[in-house]
Coordinates of C-alpha atoms in Angstrom, one line a residue:
X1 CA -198.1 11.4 -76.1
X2 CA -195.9 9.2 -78.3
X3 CA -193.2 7.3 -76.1
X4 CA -190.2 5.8 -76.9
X5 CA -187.4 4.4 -74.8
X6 CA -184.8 3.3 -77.4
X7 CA -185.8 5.3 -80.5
X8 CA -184.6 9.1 -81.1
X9 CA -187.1 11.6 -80.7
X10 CA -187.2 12.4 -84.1
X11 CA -187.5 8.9 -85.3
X12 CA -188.8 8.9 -88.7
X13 CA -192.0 6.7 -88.1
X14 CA -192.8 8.1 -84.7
X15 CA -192.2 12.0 -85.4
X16 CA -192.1 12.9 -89.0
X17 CA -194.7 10.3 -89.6
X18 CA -197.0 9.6 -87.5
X19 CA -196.8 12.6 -84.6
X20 CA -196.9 15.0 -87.7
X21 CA -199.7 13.6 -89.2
X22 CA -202.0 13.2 -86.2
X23 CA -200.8 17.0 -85.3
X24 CA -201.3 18.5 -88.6
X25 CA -205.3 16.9 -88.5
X26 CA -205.4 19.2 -85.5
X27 CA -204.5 16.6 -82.2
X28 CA -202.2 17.9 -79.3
X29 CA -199.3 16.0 -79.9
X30 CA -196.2 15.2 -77.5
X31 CA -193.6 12.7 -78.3
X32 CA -190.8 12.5 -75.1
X33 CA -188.1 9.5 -75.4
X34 CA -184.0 9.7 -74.9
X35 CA -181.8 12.7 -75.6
X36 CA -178.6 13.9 -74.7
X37 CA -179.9 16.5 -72.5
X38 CA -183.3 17.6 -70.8
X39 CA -184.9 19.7 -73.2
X40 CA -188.0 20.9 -74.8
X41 CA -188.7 22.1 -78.1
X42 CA -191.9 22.7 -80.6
X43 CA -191.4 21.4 -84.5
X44 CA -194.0 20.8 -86.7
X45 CA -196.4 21.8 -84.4
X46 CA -195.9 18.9 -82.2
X47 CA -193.7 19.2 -78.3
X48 CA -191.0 17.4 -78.5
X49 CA -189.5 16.5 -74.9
X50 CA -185.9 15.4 -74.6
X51 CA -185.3 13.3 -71.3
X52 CA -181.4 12.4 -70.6
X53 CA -181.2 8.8 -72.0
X54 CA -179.8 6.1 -69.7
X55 CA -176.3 5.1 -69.0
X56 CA -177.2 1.5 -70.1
X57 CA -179.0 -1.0 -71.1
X58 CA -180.2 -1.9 -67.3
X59 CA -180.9 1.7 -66.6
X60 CA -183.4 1.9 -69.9
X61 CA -185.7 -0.7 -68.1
X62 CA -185.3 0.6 -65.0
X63 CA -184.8 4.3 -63.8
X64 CA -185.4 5.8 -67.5
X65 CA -188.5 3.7 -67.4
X66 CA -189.5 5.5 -63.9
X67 CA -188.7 8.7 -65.5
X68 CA -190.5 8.0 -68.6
X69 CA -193.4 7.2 -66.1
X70 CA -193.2 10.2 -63.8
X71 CA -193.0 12.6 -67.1
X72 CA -196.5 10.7 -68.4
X73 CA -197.9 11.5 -64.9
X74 CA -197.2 15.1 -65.0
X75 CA -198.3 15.6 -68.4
X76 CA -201.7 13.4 -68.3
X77 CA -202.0 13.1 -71.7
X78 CA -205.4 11.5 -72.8
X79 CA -203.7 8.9 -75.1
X80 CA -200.3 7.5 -74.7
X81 CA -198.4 6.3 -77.8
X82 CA -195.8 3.5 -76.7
X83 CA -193.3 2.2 -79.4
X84 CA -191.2 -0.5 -77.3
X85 CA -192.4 -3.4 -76.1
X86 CA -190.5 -2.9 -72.8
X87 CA -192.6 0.0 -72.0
X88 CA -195.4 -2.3 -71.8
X89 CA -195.3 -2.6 -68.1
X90 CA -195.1 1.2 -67.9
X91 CA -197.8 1.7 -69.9
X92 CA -199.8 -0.6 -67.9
X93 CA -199.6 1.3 -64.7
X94 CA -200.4 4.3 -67.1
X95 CA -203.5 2.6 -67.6
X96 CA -204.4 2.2 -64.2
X97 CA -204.6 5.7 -64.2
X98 CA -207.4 6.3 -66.9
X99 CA -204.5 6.9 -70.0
X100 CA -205.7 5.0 -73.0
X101 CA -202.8 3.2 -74.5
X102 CA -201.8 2.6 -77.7
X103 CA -199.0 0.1 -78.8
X104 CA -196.8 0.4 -82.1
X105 CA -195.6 -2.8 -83.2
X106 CA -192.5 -1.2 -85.5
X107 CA -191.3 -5.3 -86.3
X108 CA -191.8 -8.4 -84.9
X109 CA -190.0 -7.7 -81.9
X110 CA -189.8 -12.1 -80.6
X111 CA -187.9 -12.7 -84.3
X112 CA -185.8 -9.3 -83.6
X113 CA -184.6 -10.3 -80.2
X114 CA -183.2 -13.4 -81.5
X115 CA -180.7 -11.7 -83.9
X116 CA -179.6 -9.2 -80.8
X117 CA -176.4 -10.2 -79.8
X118 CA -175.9 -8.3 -77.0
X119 CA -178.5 -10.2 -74.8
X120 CA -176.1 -13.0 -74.5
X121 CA -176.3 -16.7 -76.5
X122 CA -178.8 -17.8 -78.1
X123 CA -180.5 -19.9 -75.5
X124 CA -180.5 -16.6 -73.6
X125 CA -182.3 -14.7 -76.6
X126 CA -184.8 -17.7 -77.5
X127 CA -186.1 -17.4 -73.4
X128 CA -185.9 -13.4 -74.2
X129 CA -187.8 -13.5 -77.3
X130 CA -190.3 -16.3 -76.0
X131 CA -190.8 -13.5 -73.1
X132 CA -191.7 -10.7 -75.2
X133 CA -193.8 -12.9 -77.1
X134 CA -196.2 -13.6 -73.9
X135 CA -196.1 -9.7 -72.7
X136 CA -197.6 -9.0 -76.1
X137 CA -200.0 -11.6 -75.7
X138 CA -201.2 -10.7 -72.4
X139 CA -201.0 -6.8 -73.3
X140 CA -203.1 -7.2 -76.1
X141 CA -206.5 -8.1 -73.9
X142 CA -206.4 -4.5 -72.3
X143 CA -205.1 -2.3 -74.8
X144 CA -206.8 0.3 -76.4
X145 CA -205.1 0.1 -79.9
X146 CA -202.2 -1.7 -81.9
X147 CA -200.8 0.3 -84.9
X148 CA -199.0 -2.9 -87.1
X149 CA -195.6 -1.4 -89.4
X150 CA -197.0 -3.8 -91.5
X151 CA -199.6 -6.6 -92.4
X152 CA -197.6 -9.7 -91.6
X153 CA -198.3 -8.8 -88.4
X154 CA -201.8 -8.6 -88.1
X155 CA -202.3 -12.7 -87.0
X156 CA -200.7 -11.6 -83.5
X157 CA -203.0 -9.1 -81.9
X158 CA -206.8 -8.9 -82.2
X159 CA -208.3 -7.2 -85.1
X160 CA -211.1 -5.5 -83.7
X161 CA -208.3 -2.9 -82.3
X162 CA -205.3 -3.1 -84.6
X163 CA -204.5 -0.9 -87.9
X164 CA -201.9 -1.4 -90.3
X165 CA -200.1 1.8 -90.9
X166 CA -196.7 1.2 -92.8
X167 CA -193.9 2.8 -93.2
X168 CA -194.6 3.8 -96.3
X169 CA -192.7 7.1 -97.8
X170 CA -193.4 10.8 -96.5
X171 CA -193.7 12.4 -100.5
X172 CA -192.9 15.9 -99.2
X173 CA -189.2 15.0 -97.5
X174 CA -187.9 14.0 -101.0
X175 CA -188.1 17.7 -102.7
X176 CA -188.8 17.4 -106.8
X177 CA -184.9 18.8 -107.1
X178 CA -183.8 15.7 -105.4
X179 CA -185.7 13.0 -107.5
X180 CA -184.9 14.4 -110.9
X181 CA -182.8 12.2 -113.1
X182 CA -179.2 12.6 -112.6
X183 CA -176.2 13.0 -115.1
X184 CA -173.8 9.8 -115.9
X185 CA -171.0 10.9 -113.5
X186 CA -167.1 9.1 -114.0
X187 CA -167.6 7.4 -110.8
X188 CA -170.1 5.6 -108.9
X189 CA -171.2 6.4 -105.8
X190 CA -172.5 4.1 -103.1
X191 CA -174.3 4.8 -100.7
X192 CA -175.9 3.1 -97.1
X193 CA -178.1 4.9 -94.6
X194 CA -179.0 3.4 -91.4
X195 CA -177.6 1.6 -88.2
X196 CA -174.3 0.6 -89.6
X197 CA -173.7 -3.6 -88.4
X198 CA -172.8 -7.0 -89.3
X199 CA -176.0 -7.8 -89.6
X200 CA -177.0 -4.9 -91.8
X201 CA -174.3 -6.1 -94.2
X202 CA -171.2 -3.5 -93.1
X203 CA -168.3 -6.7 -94.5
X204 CA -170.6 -6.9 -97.3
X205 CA -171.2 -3.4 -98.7
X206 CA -166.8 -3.1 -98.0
X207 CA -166.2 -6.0 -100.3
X208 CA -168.6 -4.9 -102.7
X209 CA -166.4 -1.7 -103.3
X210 CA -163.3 -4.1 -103.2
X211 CA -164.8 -6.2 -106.2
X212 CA -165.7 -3.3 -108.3
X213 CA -162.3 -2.0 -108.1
X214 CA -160.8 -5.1 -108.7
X215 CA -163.3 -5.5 -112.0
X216 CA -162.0 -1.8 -112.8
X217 CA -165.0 -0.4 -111.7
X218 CA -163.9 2.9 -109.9
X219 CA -166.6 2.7 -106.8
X220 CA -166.8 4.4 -103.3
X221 CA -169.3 3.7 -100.4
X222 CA -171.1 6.3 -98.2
X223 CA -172.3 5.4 -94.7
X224 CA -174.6 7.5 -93.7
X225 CA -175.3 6.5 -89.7
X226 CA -174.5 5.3 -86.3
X227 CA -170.8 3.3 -86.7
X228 CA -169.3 2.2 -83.1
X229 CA -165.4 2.0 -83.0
X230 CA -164.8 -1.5 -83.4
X231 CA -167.0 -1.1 -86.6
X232 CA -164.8 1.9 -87.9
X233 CA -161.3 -0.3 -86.8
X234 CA -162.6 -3.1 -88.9
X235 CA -163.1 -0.7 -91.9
X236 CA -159.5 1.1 -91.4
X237 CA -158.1 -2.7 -91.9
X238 CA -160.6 -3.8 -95.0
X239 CA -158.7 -3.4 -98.1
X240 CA -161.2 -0.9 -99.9
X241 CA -160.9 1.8 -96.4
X242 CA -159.4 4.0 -98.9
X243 CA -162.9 4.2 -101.3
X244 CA -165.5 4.5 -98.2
X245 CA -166.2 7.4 -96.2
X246 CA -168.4 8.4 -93.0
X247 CA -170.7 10.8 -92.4
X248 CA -172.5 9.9 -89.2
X249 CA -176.4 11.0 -88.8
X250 CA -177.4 13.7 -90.6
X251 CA -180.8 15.9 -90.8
X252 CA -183.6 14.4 -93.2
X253 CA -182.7 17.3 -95.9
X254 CA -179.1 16.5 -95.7
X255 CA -179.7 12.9 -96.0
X256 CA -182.1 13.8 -99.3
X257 CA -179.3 15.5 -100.3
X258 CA -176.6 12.2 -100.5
X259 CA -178.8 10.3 -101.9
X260 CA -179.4 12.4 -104.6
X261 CA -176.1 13.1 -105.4
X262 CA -176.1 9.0 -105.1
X263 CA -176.0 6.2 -107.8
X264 CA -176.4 2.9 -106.0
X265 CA -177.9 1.8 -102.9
X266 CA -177.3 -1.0 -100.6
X267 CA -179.6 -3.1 -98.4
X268 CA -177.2 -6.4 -97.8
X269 CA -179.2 -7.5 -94.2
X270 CA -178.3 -10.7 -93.3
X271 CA -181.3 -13.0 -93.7
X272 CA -182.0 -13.0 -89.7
X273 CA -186.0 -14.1 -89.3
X274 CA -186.4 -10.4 -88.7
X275 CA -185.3 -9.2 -91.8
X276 CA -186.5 -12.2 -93.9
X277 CA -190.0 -10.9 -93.7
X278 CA -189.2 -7.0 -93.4
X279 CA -190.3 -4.0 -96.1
X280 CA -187.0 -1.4 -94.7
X281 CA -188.6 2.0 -95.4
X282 CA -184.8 2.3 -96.7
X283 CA -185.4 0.9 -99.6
X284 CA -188.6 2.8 -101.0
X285 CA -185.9 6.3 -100.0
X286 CA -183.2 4.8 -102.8
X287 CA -185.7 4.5 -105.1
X288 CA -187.9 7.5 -104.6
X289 CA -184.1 9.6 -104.9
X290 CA -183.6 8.0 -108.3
X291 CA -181.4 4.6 -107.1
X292 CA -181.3 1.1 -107.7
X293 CA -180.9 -1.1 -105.0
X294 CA -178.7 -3.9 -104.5
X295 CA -180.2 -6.2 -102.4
X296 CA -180.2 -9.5 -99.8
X297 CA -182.3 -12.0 -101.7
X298 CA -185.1 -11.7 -99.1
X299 CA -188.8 -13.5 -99.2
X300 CA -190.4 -10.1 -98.6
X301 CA -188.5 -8.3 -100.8
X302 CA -188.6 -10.4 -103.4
X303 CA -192.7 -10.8 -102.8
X304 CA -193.0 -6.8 -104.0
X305 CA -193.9 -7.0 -107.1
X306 CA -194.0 -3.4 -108.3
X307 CA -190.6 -3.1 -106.7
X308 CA -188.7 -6.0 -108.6
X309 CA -187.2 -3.6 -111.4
X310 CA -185.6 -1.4 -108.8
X311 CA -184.1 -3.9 -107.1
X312 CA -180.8 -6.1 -108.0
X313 CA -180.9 -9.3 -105.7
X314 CA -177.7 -11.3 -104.5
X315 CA -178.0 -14.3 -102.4
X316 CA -176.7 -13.8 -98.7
X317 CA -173.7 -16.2 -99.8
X318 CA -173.3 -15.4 -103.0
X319 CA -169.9 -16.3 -104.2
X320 CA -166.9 -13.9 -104.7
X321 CA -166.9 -11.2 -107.1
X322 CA -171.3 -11.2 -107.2
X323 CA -171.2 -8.0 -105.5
X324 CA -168.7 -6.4 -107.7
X325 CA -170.4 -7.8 -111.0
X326 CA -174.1 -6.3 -109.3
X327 CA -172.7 -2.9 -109.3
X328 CA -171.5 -3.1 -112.9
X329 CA -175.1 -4.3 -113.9
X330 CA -176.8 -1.9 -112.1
X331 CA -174.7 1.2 -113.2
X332 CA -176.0 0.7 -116.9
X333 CA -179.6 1.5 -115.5
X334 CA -181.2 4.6 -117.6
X335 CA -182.3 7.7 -116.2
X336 CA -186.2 6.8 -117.8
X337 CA -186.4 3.7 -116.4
X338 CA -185.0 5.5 -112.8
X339 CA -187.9 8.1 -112.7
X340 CA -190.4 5.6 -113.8
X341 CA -189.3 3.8 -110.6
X342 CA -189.9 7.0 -108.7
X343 CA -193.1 7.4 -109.8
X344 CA -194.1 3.7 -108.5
X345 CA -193.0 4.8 -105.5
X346 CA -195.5 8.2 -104.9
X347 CA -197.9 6.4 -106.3
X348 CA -198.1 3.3 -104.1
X349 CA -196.2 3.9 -101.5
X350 CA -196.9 6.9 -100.3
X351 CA -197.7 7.4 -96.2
X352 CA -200.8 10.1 -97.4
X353 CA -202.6 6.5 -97.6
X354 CA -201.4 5.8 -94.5
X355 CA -201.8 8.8 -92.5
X356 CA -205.9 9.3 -93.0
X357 CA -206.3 5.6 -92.1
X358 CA -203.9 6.5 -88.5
X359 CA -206.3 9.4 -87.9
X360 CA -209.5 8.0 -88.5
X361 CA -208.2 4.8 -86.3
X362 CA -207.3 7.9 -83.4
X363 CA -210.6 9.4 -83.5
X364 CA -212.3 5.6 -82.8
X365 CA -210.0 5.2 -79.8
X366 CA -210.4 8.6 -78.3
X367 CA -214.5 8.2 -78.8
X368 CA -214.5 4.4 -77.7
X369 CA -216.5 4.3 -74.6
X370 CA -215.6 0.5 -73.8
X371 CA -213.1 0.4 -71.1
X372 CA -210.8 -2.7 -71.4
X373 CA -209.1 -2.7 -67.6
X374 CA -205.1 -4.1 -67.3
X375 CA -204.9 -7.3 -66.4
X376 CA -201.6 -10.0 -66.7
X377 CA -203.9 -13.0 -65.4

């Protein structure tokens, strides 16, 4: 049972990846996290359970935890699948219980707090983070398994029961028609797909648009993603509003489908200590649809080596008109060199890789006979 309190049920890592994978080697699967309604459905041979999400913040701690925790209790799974680090407690009590428990470590969640606002100031979020930080710690003496998003991770839980499974691309989402080489169109279009912020570079990606224009480069921005209304009021008011539209979410075909009618991507993060060290899955999607990226000048990033000729890098405070000048750069790129760039992808960063190790690291947990009991001493 996969378990989620603040990711969509259909998260790419926890459902098309991972659940998928572990089903399709012939393993029960269930993943059950927020939805809109209660609801239960089967895709890709895996039970997906909906569970109404919370009203708030508060309530995701505490009575969509309890539900999350009643549903595990009804359902008994052998193995539970946890990919928040506030449903550590949960999964504790789980424990206590006979469930094995598993613990997904999608980022380093201590560096992630400190760059989440909406906890308060930053004294607030450096207590928070420092908080998470010791529940990881003391969680990682009884739990059955860590699955690490990445290897930089690997120096804070023990290795004897940690993988690294990474994000890496799921080959069969991105059909052949969508990676072929595409015709020079008159205009370029831009495209973003994720959580739409400050921190993710929203002012950013606008004034790149503005600067093209204003270098009489005719430019237009796609957001493909979750915008909140004070978000969409300060687009309305950015000069460039008329050359960016919104989509919202869309299905993983339909977002295949923009980003292969595409010709630039963005990935402007803000260079928080979360995203200084972080591989977005993102960026291996532009490139594997035939796009170069124009990028946050980022340690990690720039540390990927086989990557570096898909990837345009402006500094976080780059000066005026960088961002316009990038996307006249980048627009020159050939076709060949675009599909060569593909191919790097399939062939080194492909989650097939990933997936045997995930199942192989399953089968070790389920036939593990030592019995690590739940302790916070």
């Amino acid at each position: 049972m996969h378990l989620t309190s603040a990711h969509s049920v259909t998260d790419t890592r926890i459902f098309v990846k991972e659940a998928t994978s572990l089903a399709e080697a012939g393993f029960r699967v269930a993943v059950a996290g927020p939805g809109d309604v209660n609801c239960q459905q089967t895709i890709n041979q895996v039970s997906v359970f909906s569970i109404e999400r919370p009203g708030g913040r508060f309530a995701r701690f505490s009575s969509f935890a309890l539900k999350l925790y009643r549903f595990c209790t009804r359902m008994n799974p052998r193995v539970v699948h946890i990919h928040d680090p506030d449903l550590l407690l949960l999964s504790w009590w789980l424990k206590r219980r006979g469930i094995k428990i598993v613990y997904d470590v999608h980022e380093d969640f201590p560096k992630a707090v400190l760059s989440r606002t909406w906890l308060g100031p930053a004294i607030a979020r450096r207590g928070t983070a420092k908080l998470v930080e010791m529940l990881e710690q003391s969680a990682a003496s009884w739990l059955d398994g860590i699955v690490l998003a990445d290897s930089q991770l690997a120096n804070r839980f023990p290795l004897d029961r940690s993988i690294v499974a990474r994000n890496y691309l799921s080959v069969s989402e991105w059909p052949t028609k969508f990676l072929a080489p595409k015709e020079e169109l008159s205009s370029l279009k831009c495209i973003y797909v994720g959580d739409i912020s400050e921190a993710r570079g929203l002012t950013r990606m606008c004034d790149a648009i503005q600067e093209a224009h204003e270098a009489g480069i005719p430019a237009t921005l796609e957001l493909v993603g979750h915008i909140n209304d004070s978000q969409i009021h300060s687009i309305s008011k950015h000069p460039a509003n008329r050359h960016i539209k919104l989509h919202g979410w869309g299905t993983r075909s339909e977002v295949a489908e923009k980003l292969a009618s595409s010709d630039i991507a963005f990935c402007l993060l803000e260079p928080t200590p979360a995203y200084r060290e972080a591989l977005p899955v993102k960026v291996l999607e532009y490139i594997a649809s035939g796009l170069i990226v124009i990028a946050t000048d980022l340690p990690r990033l720039r540390r990927e080596t086989l990557l570096k000729e898909a990837i345009h890098f402006v500094p976080w405070e780059a000066e005026s008109g960088s961002l316009g000048a990038a996307i006249a750069t980048v627009a020159s790129s050939s076709s060949a060199r675009k599909e060569h760039l593909k191919n790097v992808i399939i062939g080194h960063f492909n989650w097939s890789s990933e997936a045997t190790r995930l199942v192989e690291f399953y089968f070790s947990v389920l036939l593990n006979p030592q019995e690590r009991q739940p302790s916070f001493s």
